[in-house]
XYZ file of N, CA, C and O in Angstrom:
540
model
N -27.984 -49.864 -48.679
C -27.315 -48.913 -47.803
C -25.971 -49.452 -47.491
O -25.809 -50.667 -47.105
N -25.040 -48.856 -47.718
C -23.592 -49.216 -47.433
C -23.383 -49.383 -46.016
O -23.999 -48.680 -45.246
N -22.331 -50.252 -45.586
C -22.148 -50.606 -44.152
C -21.484 -49.186 -43.499
O -21.702 -48.975 -42.405
N -20.679 -48.492 -44.312
C -20.064 -47.401 -43.646
C -21.160 -46.302 -43.370
O -21.004 -45.572 -42.484
N -22.175 -46.029 -44.256
C -23.420 -45.250 -44.000
C -23.939 -45.649 -42.628
O -24.470 -44.803 -41.658
N -24.136 -46.932 -42.405
C -24.834 -47.458 -41.053
C -24.003 -47.110 -40.027
O -24.655 -46.790 -38.904
N -22.545 -47.305 -40.123
C -21.704 -47.016 -38.975
C -21.975 -45.469 -38.617
O -21.759 -45.003 -37.486
N -21.940 -44.569 -39.567
C -21.886 -43.139 -39.425
C -23.144 -42.815 -38.856
O -23.297 -41.910 -37.905
N -24.343 -43.416 -39.345
C -25.805 -43.090 -38.643
C -25.767 -43.462 -37.285
O -26.106 -42.739 -36.438
N -25.271 -44.659 -36.829
C -25.421 -45.122 -35.461
C -24.389 -44.377 -34.588
O -24.535 -44.302 -33.391
N -23.285 -43.841 -35.260
C -22.395 -43.173 -34.403
C -23.074 -41.820 -34.078
O -22.768 -41.255 -32.975
N -23.751 -41.127 -35.034
C -24.516 -39.889 -34.649
C -25.718 -40.317 -33.720
O -25.765 -39.517 -32.695
N -26.189 -41.072 -33.670
C -27.308 -41.689 -32.824
C -26.840 -41.905 -31.401
O -27.192 -41.452 -30.365
N -25.559 -42.544 -31.260
C -24.854 -42.624 -29.959
C -24.429 -41.373 -29.410
O -24.698 -41.198 -28.355
N -23.935 -40.346 -30.165
C -23.587 -39.104 -29.634
C -24.701 -38.322 -29.287
O -24.708 -37.749 -28.051
N -25.918 -38.402 -30.018
C -27.036 -37.560 -29.667
C -27.777 -38.350 -28.372
O -28.234 -37.533 -27.482
N -27.399 -39.645 -28.194
C -27.928 -40.216 -26.914
C -27.226 -39.855 -25.687
O -27.774 -39.479 -24.561
N -25.941 -39.790 -25.931
C -25.077 -39.189 -24.835
C -25.394 -37.771 -24.339
O -25.459 -37.387 -23.341
N -25.661 -36.953 -25.477
C -25.925 -35.670 -25.280
C -27.230 -35.334 -24.491
O -27.351 -34.579 -23.670
N -28.127 -36.175 -24.795
C -29.642 -35.913 -24.390
C -29.903 -36.583 -23.018
O -30.614 -36.303 -22.181
N -29.249 -37.841 -22.626
C -29.452 -38.722 -21.656
C -28.427 -38.868 -20.446
O -28.786 -39.496 -19.472
N -27.487 -38.181 -20.695
C -26.438 -38.231 -19.610
C -26.383 -36.951 -18.666
O -27.020 -35.967 -19.231
N -25.725 -36.995 -17.745
C -25.632 -35.930 -16.851
C -24.460 -35.103 -17.165
O -24.097 -34.174 -16.274
N -23.624 -35.550 -17.929
C -22.213 -34.898 -18.133
C -22.247 -33.688 -19.175
O -23.144 -33.878 -19.860
N -21.078 -32.973 -19.023
C -21.050 -31.972 -20.125
C -19.759 -32.052 -20.742
O -18.759 -32.727 -20.217
N -19.564 -31.795 -22.015
C -18.460 -31.895 -22.731
C -17.464 -30.637 -22.695
O -17.313 -30.132 -23.507
N -17.141 -30.457 -21.313
C -16.314 -29.238 -20.834
C -15.458 -29.752 -19.831
O -15.852 -30.700 -19.083
N -14.300 -29.174 -19.562
C -13.451 -29.571 -18.447
C -14.050 -28.762 -17.209
O -13.433 -27.918 -16.507
N -15.207 -29.274 -16.708
C -15.748 -28.694 -15.567
C -15.112 -29.002 -14.053
O -15.566 -28.379 -13.126
N -14.238 -29.989 -14.161
C -13.648 -30.318 -12.872
C -12.753 -29.333 -12.356
O -12.343 -29.255 -11.300
N -12.469 -28.337 -13.230
C -11.703 -27.189 -12.693
C -12.248 -26.319 -11.855
O -11.981 -25.591 -10.874
N -13.979 -26.329 -11.824
C -14.545 -25.562 -10.913
C -14.623 -26.343 -9.505
O -14.934 -25.739 -8.534
N -14.086 -27.521 -9.433
C -13.986 -28.230 -8.141
C -12.803 -27.904 -7.573
O -12.285 -28.625 -6.533
N -11.898 -27.209 -7.994
C -10.690 -26.707 -7.461
C -9.433 -27.630 -7.783
O -8.278 -27.573 -7.400
N -9.633 -28.286 -9.026
C -8.715 -29.137 -9.483
C -7.808 -28.367 -10.364
O -8.167 -27.603 -11.278
N -6.494 -28.212 -10.100
C -5.589 -27.211 -10.917
C -5.162 -27.988 -12.163
O -4.359 -29.207 -12.034
N -5.405 -27.492 -13.387
C -5.088 -28.262 -14.489
C -3.511 -27.992 -14.841
O -2.938 -26.942 -14.573
N -3.022 -29.022 -15.474
C -1.601 -28.889 -15.998
C -1.481 -27.787 -17.067
O -0.426 -27.313 -17.226
N -2.506 -27.669 -17.850
C -2.553 -26.780 -18.742
C -3.331 -25.735 -18.674
O -4.788 -26.089 -18.598
N -3.058 -24.400 -18.309
C -4.249 -23.537 -18.039
C -4.894 -23.026 -19.102
O -6.078 -22.513 -18.826
N -4.620 -23.364 -20.334
C -5.532 -22.940 -21.521
C -6.813 -23.732 -21.546
O -7.619 -23.242 -22.208
N -6.859 -24.972 -20.861
C -8.054 -25.620 -21.034
C -9.192 -25.015 -20.042
O -10.306 -25.430 -20.094
N -8.837 -24.092 -19.278
C -9.924 -23.359 -18.455
C -10.511 -22.305 -19.344
O -11.826 -21.915 -18.775
N -10.189 -21.824 -20.542
C -10.918 -20.993 -21.266
C -12.219 -21.268 -21.591
O -13.145 -20.419 -21.513
N -12.676 -22.524 -22.078
C -14.133 -22.693 -22.303
C -14.836 -22.764 -21.143
O -15.999 -22.323 -21.253
N -14.381 -22.871 -19.866
C -15.102 -22.741 -18.714
C -15.415 -21.379 -18.367
O -16.471 -20.948 -17.773
N -14.340 -20.585 -18.066
C -14.370 -19.288 -17.654
C -14.581 -18.228 -18.618
O -14.914 -17.031 -18.125
N -14.446 -18.370 -19.917
C -14.773 -17.299 -20.994
C -15.801 -17.768 -21.899
O -16.779 -17.074 -21.982
N -15.472 -18.787 -22.770
C -16.469 -19.102 -23.770
C -17.850 -19.306 -23.417
O -18.780 -18.989 -23.990
N -18.030 -20.355 -22.377
C -19.309 -20.802 -21.948
C -20.074 -19.524 -21.382
O -21.250 -19.458 -21.698
N -19.550 -18.678 -20.458
C -20.358 -17.666 -20.128
C -20.718 -16.667 -21.062
O -21.746 -16.019 -21.201
N -19.816 -16.507 -22.101
C -20.077 -15.527 -23.334
C -21.217 -16.092 -24.094
O -22.155 -15.539 -24.392
N -21.301 -17.457 -24.240
C -22.285 -18.229 -25.024
C -23.561 -17.998 -24.290
O -24.855 -17.684 -24.860
N -23.641 -18.228 -22.970
C -24.997 -18.104 -22.113
C -25.293 -16.842 -22.268
O -26.714 -16.511 -22.291
N -24.554 -15.605 -22.133
C -25.002 -14.276 -21.963
C -25.611 -14.003 -23.391
O -26.658 -13.406 -23.476
N -24.884 -14.415 -24.591
C -25.485 -14.146 -25.913
C -26.896 -14.749 -26.021
O -27.899 -14.178 -26.596
N -26.871 -16.147 -25.555
C -28.207 -16.835 -25.676
C -29.263 -16.074 -24.961
O -30.443 -16.007 -25.484
N -28.944 -15.759 -23.678
C -29.986 -15.070 -22.880
C -30.498 -13.741 -23.497
O -31.733 -13.499 -23.527
N -29.711 -13.093 -24.124
C -30.112 -11.765 -24.862
C -30.677 -11.969 -26.060
O -31.884 -11.262 -26.179
N -30.300 -12.852 -26.915
C -30.930 -13.138 -28.069
C -32.425 -13.726 -27.854
O -33.400 -13.397 -28.607
N -32.601 -14.577 -27.040
C -33.750 -15.193 -26.755
C -34.892 -14.413 -26.134
O -36.022 -14.429 -26.229
N -34.251 -13.120 -25.348
C -35.140 -12.209 -24.921
C -35.547 -11.202 -25.779
O -36.219 -10.233 -25.631
N -35.062 -11.271 -27.180
C -35.406 -10.411 -28.237
C -34.432 -9.198 -28.350
O -34.666 -8.410 -29.003
N -33.336 -9.280 -27.680
C -32.277 -8.212 -27.805
C -31.004 -8.753 -28.475
O -30.661 -10.057 -28.488
N -30.395 -8.015 -29.394
C -29.027 -8.230 -29.775
C -27.870 -7.898 -28.899
O -27.766 -6.779 -28.473
N -26.904 -8.699 -28.595
C -25.977 -8.521 -27.532
C -24.896 -7.622 -28.092
O -23.760 -8.148 -28.532
N -25.157 -6.235 -28.243
C -24.054 -5.328 -28.669
C -23.211 -4.971 -27.624
O -21.831 -4.990 -27.720
N -23.633 -4.920 -26.359
C -22.848 -4.328 -25.104
C -23.203 -5.273 -23.992
O -24.379 -5.736 -23.808
N -22.069 -5.664 -23.337
C -22.235 -6.387 -21.953
C -22.224 -5.483 -20.966
O -21.330 -5.067 -20.511
N -23.341 -5.305 -20.355
C -23.411 -4.349 -19.066
C -23.111 -5.056 -17.869
O -23.118 -4.334 -16.818
N -22.863 -6.399 -17.914
C -22.336 -7.137 -16.678
C -20.937 -7.066 -16.405
O -20.446 -7.338 -15.461
N -20.207 -6.498 -17.499
C -18.697 -6.367 -17.457
C -18.216 -5.160 -16.860
O -18.046 -4.122 -17.727
N -17.972 -4.870 -15.562
C -17.550 -3.585 -15.185
C -18.670 -2.528 -15.441
O -19.851 -2.723 -15.035
N -18.234 -1.478 -16.052
C -19.248 -0.376 -16.358
C -19.755 -0.635 -17.639
O -20.565 0.157 -18.314
N -19.521 -1.795 -18.288
C -19.968 -2.246 -19.562
C -18.714 -2.375 -20.433
O -17.772 -1.749 -20.285
N -18.959 -3.153 -21.549
C -17.946 -3.264 -22.610
C -18.636 -3.919 -23.822
O -19.629 -4.457 -23.878
N -18.012 -3.639 -24.844
C -18.526 -4.030 -26.168
C -18.484 -5.423 -26.223
O -17.692 -6.240 -25.853
N -19.429 -6.129 -26.719
C -19.805 -7.681 -26.606
C -19.603 -8.151 -28.192
O -18.935 -9.023 -28.380
N -20.453 -7.606 -28.992
C -20.592 -7.986 -30.333
C -19.254 -7.793 -31.082
O -18.763 -8.542 -31.879
N -18.581 -6.574 -30.760
C -17.470 -6.204 -31.330
C -16.202 -6.859 -30.889
O -15.062 -6.952 -31.706
N -16.275 -7.750 -29.756
C -15.084 -8.618 -29.522
C -15.311 -9.803 -30.215
O -16.158 -10.705 -30.176
N -14.187 -10.123 -31.188
C -14.390 -11.202 -31.965
C -14.314 -12.578 -31.143
O -14.777 -13.574 -31.782
N -13.837 -12.616 -29.887
C -13.952 -13.862 -29.225
C -15.187 -14.322 -28.724
O -15.400 -15.457 -28.476
N -16.066 -13.467 -28.753
C -17.532 -13.834 -28.311
C -18.335 -14.789 -29.246
O -18.925 -15.522 -29.092
N -17.914 -14.369 -30.665
C -18.587 -15.194 -31.624
C -19.983 -15.367 -31.799
O -20.520 -16.460 -31.852
N -20.667 -14.289 -31.547
C -22.038 -14.120 -31.259
C -22.661 -14.737 -32.797
O -23.698 -15.436 -32.536
N -22.144 -14.448 -33.992
C -22.801 -14.838 -35.044
C -22.140 -15.987 -35.908
O -22.238 -16.466 -37.125
N -21.430 -16.772 -34.951
C -20.560 -18.062 -35.569
C -21.706 -19.005 -35.709
O -22.541 -19.237 -34.972
N -21.709 -19.519 -37.030
C -22.880 -20.352 -37.253
C -23.171 -21.560 -36.432
O -24.206 -21.896 -36.096
N -22.110 -22.213 -35.989
C -22.250 -23.364 -34.945
C -22.936 -22.916 -33.709
O -23.286 -23.665 -32.794
N -22.569 -21.840 -33.267
C -23.156 -21.168 -32.111
C -24.686 -21.170 -32.146
O -25.319 -21.001 -30.970
N -25.302 -21.260 -33.252
C -26.769 -21.112 -33.320
C -27.234 -22.483 -32.792
O -28.513 -22.554 -32.366
N -26.444 -23.475 -32.727
C -26.918 -24.735 -31.976
C -27.096 -24.445 -30.562
O -27.907 -25.140 -29.925
N -26.084 -23.864 -29.981
C -26.110 -23.382 -28.834
C -27.472 -22.446 -28.460
O -27.955 -22.828 -27.368
N -27.934 -21.628 -29.234
C -29.048 -20.891 -28.999
C -30.282 -21.750 -29.245
O -31.462 -21.585 -28.558
N -30.204 -22.647 -29.848
C -31.501 -23.647 -30.222
C -31.578 -24.757 -29.129
O -32.763 -25.223 -29.029
N -30.493 -25.362 -28.693
C -30.470 -26.441 -27.756
C -30.102 -26.040 -26.415
O -29.651 -25.013 -26.069
N -30.172 -26.943 -25.429
C -29.548 -26.642 -24.098
C -28.021 -26.605 -24.202
O -27.530 -27.173 -25.099
N -27.432 -26.117 -23.065
C -25.923 -26.074 -23.073
C -25.157 -27.269 -23.154
O -24.364 -27.482 -23.747
N -25.849 -28.322 -22.569
C -25.372 -29.639 -22.438
C -25.364 -30.337 -23.752
O -24.217 -30.984 -24.185
N -26.554 -30.222 -24.334
C -26.566 -30.860 -25.781
C -25.738 -30.100 -26.703
O -25.039 -30.669 -27.622
N -25.705 -28.785 -26.821
C -24.832 -28.026 -27.757
C -23.335 -28.280 -27.428
O -22.559 -28.225 -28.454
N -22.862 -28.609 -26.127
C -21.630 -28.847 -25.910
C -21.049 -30.055 -26.621
O -19.978 -30.394 -26.730
N -21.987 -31.072 -26.890
C -21.744 -32.307 -27.696
C -21.902 -31.921 -29.157
O -21.020 -32.483 -29.974
N -22.887 -31.237 -29.556
C -23.105 -31.111 -31.066
C -22.230 -30.036 -31.606
O -21.917 -30.443 -32.701
N -21.704 -29.070 -31.063
C -20.718 -28.229 -31.629
C -19.631 -28.737 -32.123
O -19.007 -28.779 -33.268
N -18.738 -29.559 -31.196
C -17.598 -30.255 -31.624
C -17.786 -31.288 -32.645
O -16.952 -31.391 -33.486
N -18.976 -32.109 -32.584
C -19.224 -33.051 -33.409
C -19.578 -32.328 -35.012
O -18.934 -33.018 -35.751
N -20.354 -31.294 -34.883
C -20.312 -30.566 -36.142
C -19.154 -29.899 -36.699
O -18.887 -30.051 -37.974
N -18.218 -29.522 -35.946
C -16.820 -29.210 -36.500
C -16.117 -30.169 -37.101
O -15.618 -30.161 -38.171
N -16.030 -31.390 -36.586
C -15.445 -32.789 -37.111
C -16.300 -33.058 -38.393
O -15.555 -33.384 -39.375
N -17.502 -33.119 -38.478
C -18.215 -33.448 -39.647
C -17.895 -32.503 -40.768
O -17.688 -32.749 -41.999
N -18.039 -31.333 -40.555
C -17.813 -30.272 -41.478
C -16.223 -30.170 -42.069
O -16.139 -29.785 -43.323
N -15.413 -30.668 -41.109
C -14.005 -30.731 -41.561
C -13.831 -31.858 -42.573
O -13.158 -31.772 -43.487
N -14.480 -32.870 -42.286
C -14.375 -34.041 -43.014
C -15.108 -33.872 -44.328
O -14.555 -34.253 -45.575
N -16.158 -33.233 -44.299
C -16.834 -32.929 -45.479
C -16.306 -31.939 -46.557
O -16.117 -32.393 -47.691
N -15.833 -30.979 -45.994
C -15.146 -29.871 -46.912
C -13.739 -30.328 -47.233
O -13.245 -29.989 -48.456
N -13.071 -31.233 -46.475
C -11.871 -31.903 -46.980
C -12.062 -32.705 -48.175
O -11.449 -32.579 -49.069
N -13.103 -33.469 -48.033
C -13.421 -34.578 -49.165
C -13.856 -33.773 -50.333
O -13.273 -33.892 -51.592
N -14.603 -32.761 -50.295
C -15.066 -31.787 -51.392
C -13.949 -31.064 -51.962
O -13.770 -31.045 -53.209
N -13.011 -30.797 -51.292
C -11.624 -29.980 -51.714
C -10.872 -31.039 -52.610
O -10.509 -30.660 -53.552
N -10.792 -32.219 -51.977
C -9.769 -33.320 -52.686
C -10.633 -33.664 -53.949
O -9.960 -33.898 -55.086
N -11.740 -33.718 -53.976
C -12.540 -34.093 -55.191
C -12.485 -32.860 -56.182
O -12.356 -33.244 -57.440
N -12.560 -31.700 -55.580
C -12.350 -30.689 -56.656
C -10.991 -30.511 -57.407
O -10.890 -30.002 -58.383
N -10.005 -30.991 -56.714
C -8.658 -31.025 -57.296
C -8.232 -32.286 -57.989
O -7.179 -32.672 -58.391
N -9.504 -32.995 -58.279
C -9.534 -34.266 -59.229
C -8.746 -35.310 -58.514
O -8.041 -36.127 -59.277
N -8.811 -35.530 -57.265
C -8.361 -36.805 -56.636
C -9.269 -37.954 -56.793
O -10.466 -37.707 -56.796
N -8.909 -39.070 -56.638
C -9.919 -40.223 -56.670
C -10.798 -40.269 -55.585
O -10.505 -39.576 -54.514
N -11.714 -40.928 -55.612
C -12.779 -41.039 -54.518
C -12.124 -41.575 -53.223
O -12.381 -40.970 -52.042
N -11.244 -42.728 -53.303
C -10.777 -43.199 -52.176
C -9.709 -42.320 -51.573
O -9.553 -42.145 -50.204
N -8.899 -41.571 -52.299
C -7.932 -40.701 -51.843
C -8.674 -39.365 -51.220
O -8.209 -39.046 -50.214
N -9.862 -38.950 -51.889
C -10.572 -37.976 -51.137
C -11.012 -38.370 -49.670
O -11.198 -37.500 -48.796
N -11.525 -39.562 -49.675
C -12.260 -40.192 -48.420
C -11.236 -40.068 -47.456
O -11.389 -39.903 -46.134
N -9.912 -40.641 -47.762
C -8.836 -40.590 -46.708
C -8.377 -39.399 -46.332
O -8.107 -39.182 -45.218
N -8.291 -38.534 -47.268
C -7.830 -37.089 -46.845
C -8.953 -36.488 -46.074
O -8.415 -35.505 -45.221
């Protein structure tokens, strides 16, 4: 086994351990304590994306498909809103695991898939192995 594979394996084990055994979330939750952020865009995961994921998870696990959000005023389209990302493949991690664990696994999976597909792309255009790995 290559030494780089060992580092990657233990990196994943470390991140899984953080996700399962810590009390923290991988979200800017200090906003809920009244801390005013310098960048208001970091509040979107807390006030929009996380509640949408929670609502979708609740509906899917109860056996209903979340087409309509009946909790938003008199109701609003939920599945038709592209920001809710109900069928986004990595959101299935959120549906399968707890919110705390998924908040670590989703960004980790994004980085892993970015690296994997970048490597595969560079190999497909006939770059050498080391160039593909660096790319």
